[in-house]
Coordinates of C-alpha atoms and ligand atoms in Angstrom, one line a residue:
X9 CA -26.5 -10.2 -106.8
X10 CA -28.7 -7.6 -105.1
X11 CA -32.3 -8.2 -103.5
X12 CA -33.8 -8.0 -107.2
X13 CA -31.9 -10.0 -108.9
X14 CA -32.0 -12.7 -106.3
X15 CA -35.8 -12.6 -106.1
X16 CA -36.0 -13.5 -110.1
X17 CA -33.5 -16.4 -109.1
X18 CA -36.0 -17.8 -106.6
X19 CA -38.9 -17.4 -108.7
X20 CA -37.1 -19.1 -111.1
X21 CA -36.3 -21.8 -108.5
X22 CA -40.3 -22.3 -107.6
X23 CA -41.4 -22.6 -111.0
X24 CA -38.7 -25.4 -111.4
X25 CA -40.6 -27.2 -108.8
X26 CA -37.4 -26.8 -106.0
X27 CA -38.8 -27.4 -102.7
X28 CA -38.4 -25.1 -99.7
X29 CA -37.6 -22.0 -101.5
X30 CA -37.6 -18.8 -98.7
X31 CA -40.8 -16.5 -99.2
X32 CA -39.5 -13.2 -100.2
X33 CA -40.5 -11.7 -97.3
X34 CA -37.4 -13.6 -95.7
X35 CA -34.8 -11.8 -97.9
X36 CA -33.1 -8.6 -96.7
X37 CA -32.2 -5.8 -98.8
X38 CA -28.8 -4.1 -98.1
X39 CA -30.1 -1.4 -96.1
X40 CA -32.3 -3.8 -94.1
X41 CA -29.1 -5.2 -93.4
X42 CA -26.9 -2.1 -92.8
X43 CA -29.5 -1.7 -89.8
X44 CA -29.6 -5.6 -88.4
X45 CA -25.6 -5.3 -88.3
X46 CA -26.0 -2.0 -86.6
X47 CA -28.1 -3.3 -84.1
X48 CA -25.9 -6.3 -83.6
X49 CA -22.9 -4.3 -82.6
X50 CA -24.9 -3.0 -79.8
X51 CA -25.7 -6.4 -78.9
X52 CA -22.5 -8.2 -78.9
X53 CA -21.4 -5.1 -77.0
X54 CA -23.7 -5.9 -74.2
X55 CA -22.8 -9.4 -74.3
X56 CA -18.8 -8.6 -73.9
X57 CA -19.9 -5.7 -71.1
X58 CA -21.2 -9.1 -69.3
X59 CA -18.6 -11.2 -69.6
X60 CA -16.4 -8.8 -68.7
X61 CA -18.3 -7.8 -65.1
X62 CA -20.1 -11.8 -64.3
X63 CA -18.5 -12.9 -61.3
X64 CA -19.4 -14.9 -58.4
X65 CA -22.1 -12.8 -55.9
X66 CA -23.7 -10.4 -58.3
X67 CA -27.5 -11.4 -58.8
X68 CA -28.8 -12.0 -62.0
X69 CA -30.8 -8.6 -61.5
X70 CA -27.4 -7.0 -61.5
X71 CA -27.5 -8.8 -65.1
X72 CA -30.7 -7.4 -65.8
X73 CA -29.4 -3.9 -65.2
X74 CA -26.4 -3.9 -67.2
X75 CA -28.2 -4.9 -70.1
X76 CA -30.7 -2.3 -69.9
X77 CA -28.0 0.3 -68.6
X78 CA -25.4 -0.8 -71.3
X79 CA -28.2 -1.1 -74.5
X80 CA -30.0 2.0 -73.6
X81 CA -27.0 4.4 -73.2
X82 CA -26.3 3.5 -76.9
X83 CA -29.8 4.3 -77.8
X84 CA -31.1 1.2 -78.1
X85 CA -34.1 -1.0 -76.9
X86 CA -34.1 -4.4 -75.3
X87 CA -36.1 -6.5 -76.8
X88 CA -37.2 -9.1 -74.4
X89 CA -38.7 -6.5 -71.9
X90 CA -42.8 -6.7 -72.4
X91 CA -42.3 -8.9 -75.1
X92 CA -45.5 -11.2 -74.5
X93 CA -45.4 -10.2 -71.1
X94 CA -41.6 -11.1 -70.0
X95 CA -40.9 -9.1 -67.6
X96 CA -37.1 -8.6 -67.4
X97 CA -35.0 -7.3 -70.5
X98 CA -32.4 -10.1 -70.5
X99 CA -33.3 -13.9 -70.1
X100 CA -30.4 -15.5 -67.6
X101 CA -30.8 -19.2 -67.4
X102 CA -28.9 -21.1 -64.9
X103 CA -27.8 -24.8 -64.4
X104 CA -31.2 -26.8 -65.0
X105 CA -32.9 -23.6 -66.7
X106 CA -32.4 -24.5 -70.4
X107 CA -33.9 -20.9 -71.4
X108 CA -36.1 -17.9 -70.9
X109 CA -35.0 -17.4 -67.1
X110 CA -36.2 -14.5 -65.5
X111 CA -34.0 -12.1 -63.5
X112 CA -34.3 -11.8 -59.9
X113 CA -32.8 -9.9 -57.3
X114 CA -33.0 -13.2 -54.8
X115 CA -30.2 -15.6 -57.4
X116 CA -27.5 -15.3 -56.4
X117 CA -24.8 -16.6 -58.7
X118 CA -22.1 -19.2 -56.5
X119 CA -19.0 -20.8 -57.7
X120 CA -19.8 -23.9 -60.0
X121 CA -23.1 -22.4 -61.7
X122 CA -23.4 -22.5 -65.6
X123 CA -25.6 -19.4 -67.0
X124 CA -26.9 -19.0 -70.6
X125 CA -27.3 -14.6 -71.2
X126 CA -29.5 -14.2 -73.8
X127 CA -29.5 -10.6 -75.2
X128 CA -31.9 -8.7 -78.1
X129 CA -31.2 -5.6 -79.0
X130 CA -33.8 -3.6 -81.0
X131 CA -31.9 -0.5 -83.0
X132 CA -33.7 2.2 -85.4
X133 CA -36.4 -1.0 -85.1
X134 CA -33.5 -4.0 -86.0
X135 CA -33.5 -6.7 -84.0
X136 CA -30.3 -8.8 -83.5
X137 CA -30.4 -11.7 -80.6
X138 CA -27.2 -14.0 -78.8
X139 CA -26.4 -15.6 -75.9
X140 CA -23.8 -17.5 -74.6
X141 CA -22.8 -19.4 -71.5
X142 CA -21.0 -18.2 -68.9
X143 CA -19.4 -20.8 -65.8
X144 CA -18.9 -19.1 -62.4
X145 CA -15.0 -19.7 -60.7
X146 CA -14.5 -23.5 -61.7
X147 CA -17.6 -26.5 -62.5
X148 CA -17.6 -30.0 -62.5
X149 CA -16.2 -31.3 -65.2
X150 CA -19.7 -33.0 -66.8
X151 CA -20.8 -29.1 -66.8
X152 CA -18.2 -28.1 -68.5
X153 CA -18.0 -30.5 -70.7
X154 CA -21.8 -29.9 -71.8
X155 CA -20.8 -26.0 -72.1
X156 CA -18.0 -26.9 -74.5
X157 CA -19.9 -29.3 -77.0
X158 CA -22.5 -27.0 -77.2
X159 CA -20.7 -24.2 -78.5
X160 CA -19.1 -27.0 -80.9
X161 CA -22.8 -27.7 -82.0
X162 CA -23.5 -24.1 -83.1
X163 CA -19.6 -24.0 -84.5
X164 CA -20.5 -27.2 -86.5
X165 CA -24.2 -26.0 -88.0
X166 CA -22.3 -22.5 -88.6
X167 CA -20.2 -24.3 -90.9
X168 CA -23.1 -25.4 -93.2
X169 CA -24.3 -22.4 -94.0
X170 CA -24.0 -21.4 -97.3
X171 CA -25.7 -20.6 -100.3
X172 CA -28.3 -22.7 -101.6
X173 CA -27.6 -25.3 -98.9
X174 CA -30.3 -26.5 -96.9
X175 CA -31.4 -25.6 -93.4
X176 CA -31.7 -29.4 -92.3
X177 CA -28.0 -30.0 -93.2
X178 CA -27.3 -27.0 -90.1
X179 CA -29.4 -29.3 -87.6
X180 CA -27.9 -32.2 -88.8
X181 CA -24.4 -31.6 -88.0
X182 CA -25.7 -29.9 -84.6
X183 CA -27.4 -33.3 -83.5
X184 CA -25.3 -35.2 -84.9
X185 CA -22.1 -33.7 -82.6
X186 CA -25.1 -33.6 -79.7
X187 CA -25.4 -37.5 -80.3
X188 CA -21.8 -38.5 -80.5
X189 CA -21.4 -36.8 -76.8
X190 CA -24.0 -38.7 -75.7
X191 CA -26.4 -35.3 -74.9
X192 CA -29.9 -34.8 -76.5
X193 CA -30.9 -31.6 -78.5
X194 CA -34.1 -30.0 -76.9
X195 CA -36.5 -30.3 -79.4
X196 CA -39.4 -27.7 -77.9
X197 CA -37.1 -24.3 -78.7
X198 CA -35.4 -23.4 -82.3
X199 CA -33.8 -20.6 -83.7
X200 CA -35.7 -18.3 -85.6
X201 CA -35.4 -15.3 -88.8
X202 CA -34.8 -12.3 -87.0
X203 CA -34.0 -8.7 -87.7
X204 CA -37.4 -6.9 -88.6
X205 CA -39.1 -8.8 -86.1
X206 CA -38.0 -10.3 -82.8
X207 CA -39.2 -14.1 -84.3
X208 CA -39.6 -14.5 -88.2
X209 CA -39.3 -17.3 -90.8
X210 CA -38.0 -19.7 -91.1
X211 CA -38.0 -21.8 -87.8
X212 CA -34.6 -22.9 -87.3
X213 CA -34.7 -27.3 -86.0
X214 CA -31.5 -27.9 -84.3
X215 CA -32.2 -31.4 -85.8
X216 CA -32.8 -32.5 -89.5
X217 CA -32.0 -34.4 -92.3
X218 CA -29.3 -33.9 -94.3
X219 CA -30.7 -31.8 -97.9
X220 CA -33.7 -31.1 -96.4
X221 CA -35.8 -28.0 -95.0
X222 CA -35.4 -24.4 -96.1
X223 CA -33.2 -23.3 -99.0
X224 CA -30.5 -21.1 -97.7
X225 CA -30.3 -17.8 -100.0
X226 CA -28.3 -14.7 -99.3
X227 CA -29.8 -12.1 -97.7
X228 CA -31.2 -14.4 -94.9
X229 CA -30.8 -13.4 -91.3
X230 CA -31.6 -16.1 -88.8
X231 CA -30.5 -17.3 -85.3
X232 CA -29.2 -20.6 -84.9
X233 CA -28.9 -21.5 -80.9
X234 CA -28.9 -24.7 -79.8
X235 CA -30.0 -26.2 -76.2
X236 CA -28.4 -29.2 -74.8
X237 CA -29.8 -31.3 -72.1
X238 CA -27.3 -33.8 -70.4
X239 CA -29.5 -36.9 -70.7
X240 CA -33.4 -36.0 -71.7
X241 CA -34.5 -33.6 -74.0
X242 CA -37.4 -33.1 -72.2
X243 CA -38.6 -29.3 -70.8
X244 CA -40.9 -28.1 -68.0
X245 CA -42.3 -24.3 -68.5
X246 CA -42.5 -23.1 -64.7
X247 CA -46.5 -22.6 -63.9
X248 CA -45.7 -19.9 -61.4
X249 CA -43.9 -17.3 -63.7
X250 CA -44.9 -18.8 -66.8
X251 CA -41.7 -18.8 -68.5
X252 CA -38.8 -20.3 -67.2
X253 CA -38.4 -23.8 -68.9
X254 CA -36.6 -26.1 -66.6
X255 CA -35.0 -30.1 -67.8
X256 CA -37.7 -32.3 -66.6
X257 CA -35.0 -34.7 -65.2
X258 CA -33.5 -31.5 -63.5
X259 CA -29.8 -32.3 -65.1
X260 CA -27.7 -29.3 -66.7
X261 CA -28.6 -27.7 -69.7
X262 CA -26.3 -25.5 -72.2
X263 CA -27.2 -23.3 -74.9
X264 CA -25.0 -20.3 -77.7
X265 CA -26.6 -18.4 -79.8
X266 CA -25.6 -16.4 -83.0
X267 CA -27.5 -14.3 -85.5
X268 CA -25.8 -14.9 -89.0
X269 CA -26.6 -13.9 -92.5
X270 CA -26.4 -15.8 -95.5
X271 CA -23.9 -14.3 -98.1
X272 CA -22.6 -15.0 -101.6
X273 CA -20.1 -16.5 -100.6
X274 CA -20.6 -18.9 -96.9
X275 CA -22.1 -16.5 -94.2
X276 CA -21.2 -13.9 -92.0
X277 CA -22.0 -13.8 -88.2
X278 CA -23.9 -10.5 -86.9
X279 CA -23.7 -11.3 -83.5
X280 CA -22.5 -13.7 -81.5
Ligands
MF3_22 N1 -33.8 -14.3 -76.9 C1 -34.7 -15.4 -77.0 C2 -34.4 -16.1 -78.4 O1 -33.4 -16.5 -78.6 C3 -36.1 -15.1 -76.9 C4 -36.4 -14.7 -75.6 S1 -38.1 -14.4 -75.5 C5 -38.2 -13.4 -74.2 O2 -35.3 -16.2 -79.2 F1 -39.4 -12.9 -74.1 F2 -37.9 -14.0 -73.2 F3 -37.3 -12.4 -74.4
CO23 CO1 -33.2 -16.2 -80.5

């Protein structure tokens, strides 16, 4: 089905009374998403130039360069940087930072650190966003262990997207495995549409109700990215840079992202 013919299907859809049908505006056409998967090989290049260089005694300003080095050599744009005043053009979040940490030339990173790199990549204006977590020499085993059922959260809500599913069934099954491991989802950040904008429709909940929330219809792009905090779900934003959200208990926190799409047929991830 192309953009049209999948437009009549939703209209179709609303006048049946469905609830949560996707606004159109949230439906890619083909060349909308030639660009967004363009974009998104840029930025899980940057993300493999990081893992591929993170070590013990770089500063996360080192990170900070890469990205821009790496993004803008392949004539690209980093999305974070100026965006609502951030300041940096990556966000690196370390240990009790669940997300949006600035870059600094004074961290240092040391053995036993967990770090979240969170890159967006704007190409020929498409945005594509991920982030994963990265643990420096060896950690405890309680940080690792809060690395690794994160990434089988996002693995988990991946799995339920398909078409014409719901959005709250992705939340669901990331809670759920949150729950079972005896962490809490952080309930102040979600994922987000992405790919003409930096943020669009629909806001992603890493929690929900099974058959509930937003239709899923191909030609979506959206992040799914899940934050886990060890005990509380609670978050702090710092009040002297205005951005860096801290756990209010000061425990570990975790966090993947991936952009996917919605296809025919299950999903396909853009970036990751
Ligand atoms: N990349 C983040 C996200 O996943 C957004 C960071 S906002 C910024 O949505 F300004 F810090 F870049
Ligand atoms: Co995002």
């Amino acid at each position: 089905m192309n953009r049209d013919e999948t437009l009549k299907k939703l209209a179709q859809l609303r006048r049946e009374g469905v609830l949560g049908v996707p606004k159109d505006s949230m439906i890619k056409s083909d060349e909308q998403i030639a660009g967004i998967k363009e974009s998104a090989v840029i930025n899980t290049g940057v993300l493999d130039y990081v893992s591929q260089n993170i070590k013990e005694g770089i500063t996360t300003q080192d990170i900070d360069d890469w990205v821009r080095d790496y993004t803008e050599s392949h004539g690209a744009i980093c999305a974070p940087y100026h965006y609502e005043g951030f300041p940096k053009h990556v966000c690196t979040s370390i240990d009790d930072v669940v997300c949006h940490g600035i870059p600094s030339k004074k961290v240092i990173l040391k053995e036993g650190m967990i770090i979240n790199v969170d890159v967006s990549t704007i190409l020929n204006g498409y945005f594509s966003d991920a982030s994963r977590m990265f643990v420096i020499g060896e950690t405890t085993a309680e940080k690792q262990k809060l690395v690794d059922v994160c990434k089988e959260c996002l693995d988990l809500g991946l799995k339920q997207v398909k078409p014409y599913g719901r959005l709250g069934d992705v939340g669901y099954a990331i809670e759920q495995h949150a729950i079972d491991n005896g962490y809490k989802v952080v309930r102040d950040f979600g994922g987000h549409g992405v790919g003409l904008e930096f943020h669009e429709e629909p806001f992603v909940y890493h929690y929900g109700k099974k058959n509930s929330g937003c239709l899923l219809v191909p030609g979506m792009v959206f992040t799914i990215e899940p934050m886990l905090n060890m005990h509380k779900s609670g978050v702090r934003i710092s009040a002297v840079d205005g951005w860096t959200a801290y756990t209010k208990d000061k425990m570990p926190s975790a966090q993947w992202e991936y952009s996917v799409l919605v296809t025919e047929n299950g999903y396909e991830v853009l970036t990751y």
